[in-house]
DNA sequence: CGCCAGGTGGCCC
DNA sequence: GGGCCACATGGC
């Protein structure tokens, strides 16, 4: 049983905000499966307790080296961002495994967070995310993932070139977290091309860049972000321009702004029905 | 029942 | 290149 002190960090926000899905509630905390590990983790105030992973791994995976206040300070004054940050500013963008992250977001199109999570846990239980066990489209379809089954098959065929199924060495080494991380993370460095994989469009590619390749300037545009920009910021443009707009407005850490706004909008904007009723 | 959901691919012009 | 539409399945 390990233990770690944390600052400006919220494990619940971090795991449940919709960036990562391979977790379950367990006791007073969570059971997490990531990067070929299964570990239990819980938070009590500023104390993080865990079992099944070492402190260096957790510091890196949970991005405990990121300083939310410093990140917020790189962005412009913005009342919507202030609200989102107040509500969700203690989440961290995890350093996910690229293959696991890709699989998760290939399940995301025209779905919703609870269902994505259910689907992902089912796919994990059924295949362990091993590419060799993800070639049977009909079998995958039986898990209830619908047309997304062929996306997984397409990705599994290319998994080798993505490091599919293998743990990442740079993380396993437990590199020293640096306080200079604000300047040291190279945007999008090292992301192999996802071109040719069915189901990978701008949105999925941006999510993988942001959540697994450290491209913290990435600004994935989905239905929620589109609504935030339209209904709050009054920006109405094609998605392609919204991505660029987000990068430009929020800067090299725009991905954090995106995630704060995303998480906040889901509760504050409410469902489409609620929005319509309000009119 | 009808509509919508962390989009994408394949058409049409 | 923008504007449609189907795509499986589930929730409301």
GROMACS .gro file of N, CA and C (backbone and C1' of nucleotides) in nm, chain A residues 18 111-112 204 222 224 258 262 272, chain B residues 2-10:
model
   90
   18UNK      N    1  -1.448   1.193  -1.832
   18UNK     CA    2  -1.475   1.149  -1.968
   18UNK      C    3  -1.353   1.142  -2.058
  111UNK      N    4  -2.224   0.842  -2.930
  111UNK     CA    5  -2.255   0.766  -2.810
  111UNK      C    6  -2.264   0.865  -2.694
  112UNK      N    7  -2.246   0.816  -2.576
  112UNK     CA    8  -2.244   0.904  -2.458
  112UNK      C    9  -2.153   0.841  -2.355
  204UNK      N   10  -1.145   1.223  -3.303
  204UNK     CA   11  -1.077   1.110  -3.240
  204UNK      C   12  -0.926   1.132  -3.240
  222UNK      N   13  -1.635   1.851  -3.000
  222UNK     CA   14  -1.746   1.758  -3.003
  222UNK      C   15  -1.875   1.838  -2.986
  224UNK      N   16  -2.058   1.892  -2.732
  224UNK     CA   17  -2.064   1.980  -2.613
  224UNK      C   18  -1.981   2.106  -2.632
  258UNK      N   19  -1.029   2.293  -2.281
  258UNK     CA   20  -1.132   2.210  -2.345
  258UNK      C   21  -1.195   2.115  -2.244
  262UNK      N   22  -1.566   2.117  -2.120
  262UNK     CA   23  -1.644   1.997  -2.154
  262UNK      C   24  -1.715   1.944  -2.029
  272UNK      N   25  -3.008   1.836  -2.422
  272UNK     CA   26  -3.063   1.912  -2.533
  272UNK      C   27  -3.210   1.948  -2.504
  281DG       P   28  -4.258   0.710  -3.542
  281DG     O5'   29  -4.168   0.822  -3.474
  281DG     C5'   30  -4.229   0.938  -3.418
  281DG     C4'   31  -4.123   1.025  -3.356
  281DG     C3'   32  -4.003   1.051  -3.448
  281DG     O3'   33  -3.967   1.187  -3.439
  281DG     C1'   34  -3.928   0.950  -3.247
  282DC       P   35  -3.853   1.249  -3.534
  282DC     O5'   36  -3.742   1.292  -3.429
  282DC     C5'   37  -3.781   1.360  -3.310
  282DC     C4'   38  -3.669   1.350  -3.208
  282DC     C3'   39  -3.530   1.374  -3.270
  282DC     O3'   40  -3.466   1.477  -3.200
  282DC     C1'   41  -3.531   1.178  -3.136
  283DC       P   42  -3.341   1.555  -3.272
  283DC     O5'   43  -3.221   1.509  -3.180
  283DC     C5'   44  -3.230   1.526  -3.039
  283DC     C4'   45  -3.135   1.429  -2.972
  283DC     C3'   46  -2.995   1.431  -3.033
  283DC     O3'   47  -2.901   1.476  -2.936
  283DC     C1'   48  -3.072   1.209  -2.992
  284DA       P   49  -2.752   1.510  -2.984
  284DA     O5'   50  -2.671   1.398  -2.905
  284DA     C5'   51  -2.692   1.383  -2.766
  284DA     C4'   52  -2.630   1.252  -2.721
  284DA     C3'   53  -2.483   1.237  -2.759
  284DA     O3'   54  -2.415   1.170  -2.654
  284DA     C1'   55  -2.608   1.060  -2.853
  285DG       P   56  -2.317   1.268  -2.574
  285DG     O5'   57  -2.187   1.241  -2.659
  285DG     C5'   58  -2.058   1.264  -2.603
  285DG     C4'   59  -1.972   1.321  -2.712
  285DG     C3'   60  -1.933   1.220  -2.819
  285DG     O3'   61  -1.900   1.290  -2.937
  285DG     C1'   62  -1.743   1.284  -2.703
  286DG       P   63  -2.012   1.300  -3.061
  286DG     O5'   64  -1.929   1.225  -3.174
  286DG     C5'   65  -1.825   1.299  -3.241
  286DG     C4'   66  -1.748   1.199  -3.321
  286DG     C3'   67  -1.663   1.263  -3.430
  286DG     O3'   68  -1.553   1.178  -3.452
  286DG     C1'   69  -1.843   1.143  -3.528
  287DT       P   70  -1.447   1.210  -3.575
  287DT     O5'   71  -1.501   1.113  -3.690
  287DT     C5'   72  -1.507   0.974  -3.663
  287DT     C4'   73  -1.552   0.899  -3.787
  287DT     C3'   74  -1.482   0.941  -3.916
  287DT     O3'   75  -1.432   0.824  -3.977
  287DT     C1'   76  -1.716   0.945  -3.945
  288DG       P   77  -1.345   0.832  -4.109
  288DG     O5'   78  -1.448   0.780  -4.219
  288DG     C5'   79  -1.516   0.659  -4.198
  288DG     C4'   80  -1.602   0.626  -4.317
  288DG     C3'   81  -1.537   0.651  -4.452
  288DG     O3'   82  -1.580   0.547  -4.541
  288DG     C1'   83  -1.729   0.789  -4.431
  289DG       P   84  -1.535   0.545  -4.691
  289DG     O5'   85  -1.667   0.584  -4.771
  289DG     C5'   86  -1.793   0.527  -4.736
  289DG     C4'   87  -1.900   0.589  -4.821
  289DG     C3'   88  -1.853   0.625  -4.963
  289DG     O3'   89  -1.955   0.593  -5.057
  289DG     C1'   90  -1.938   0.816  -4.855
   0.00000   0.00000   0.00000
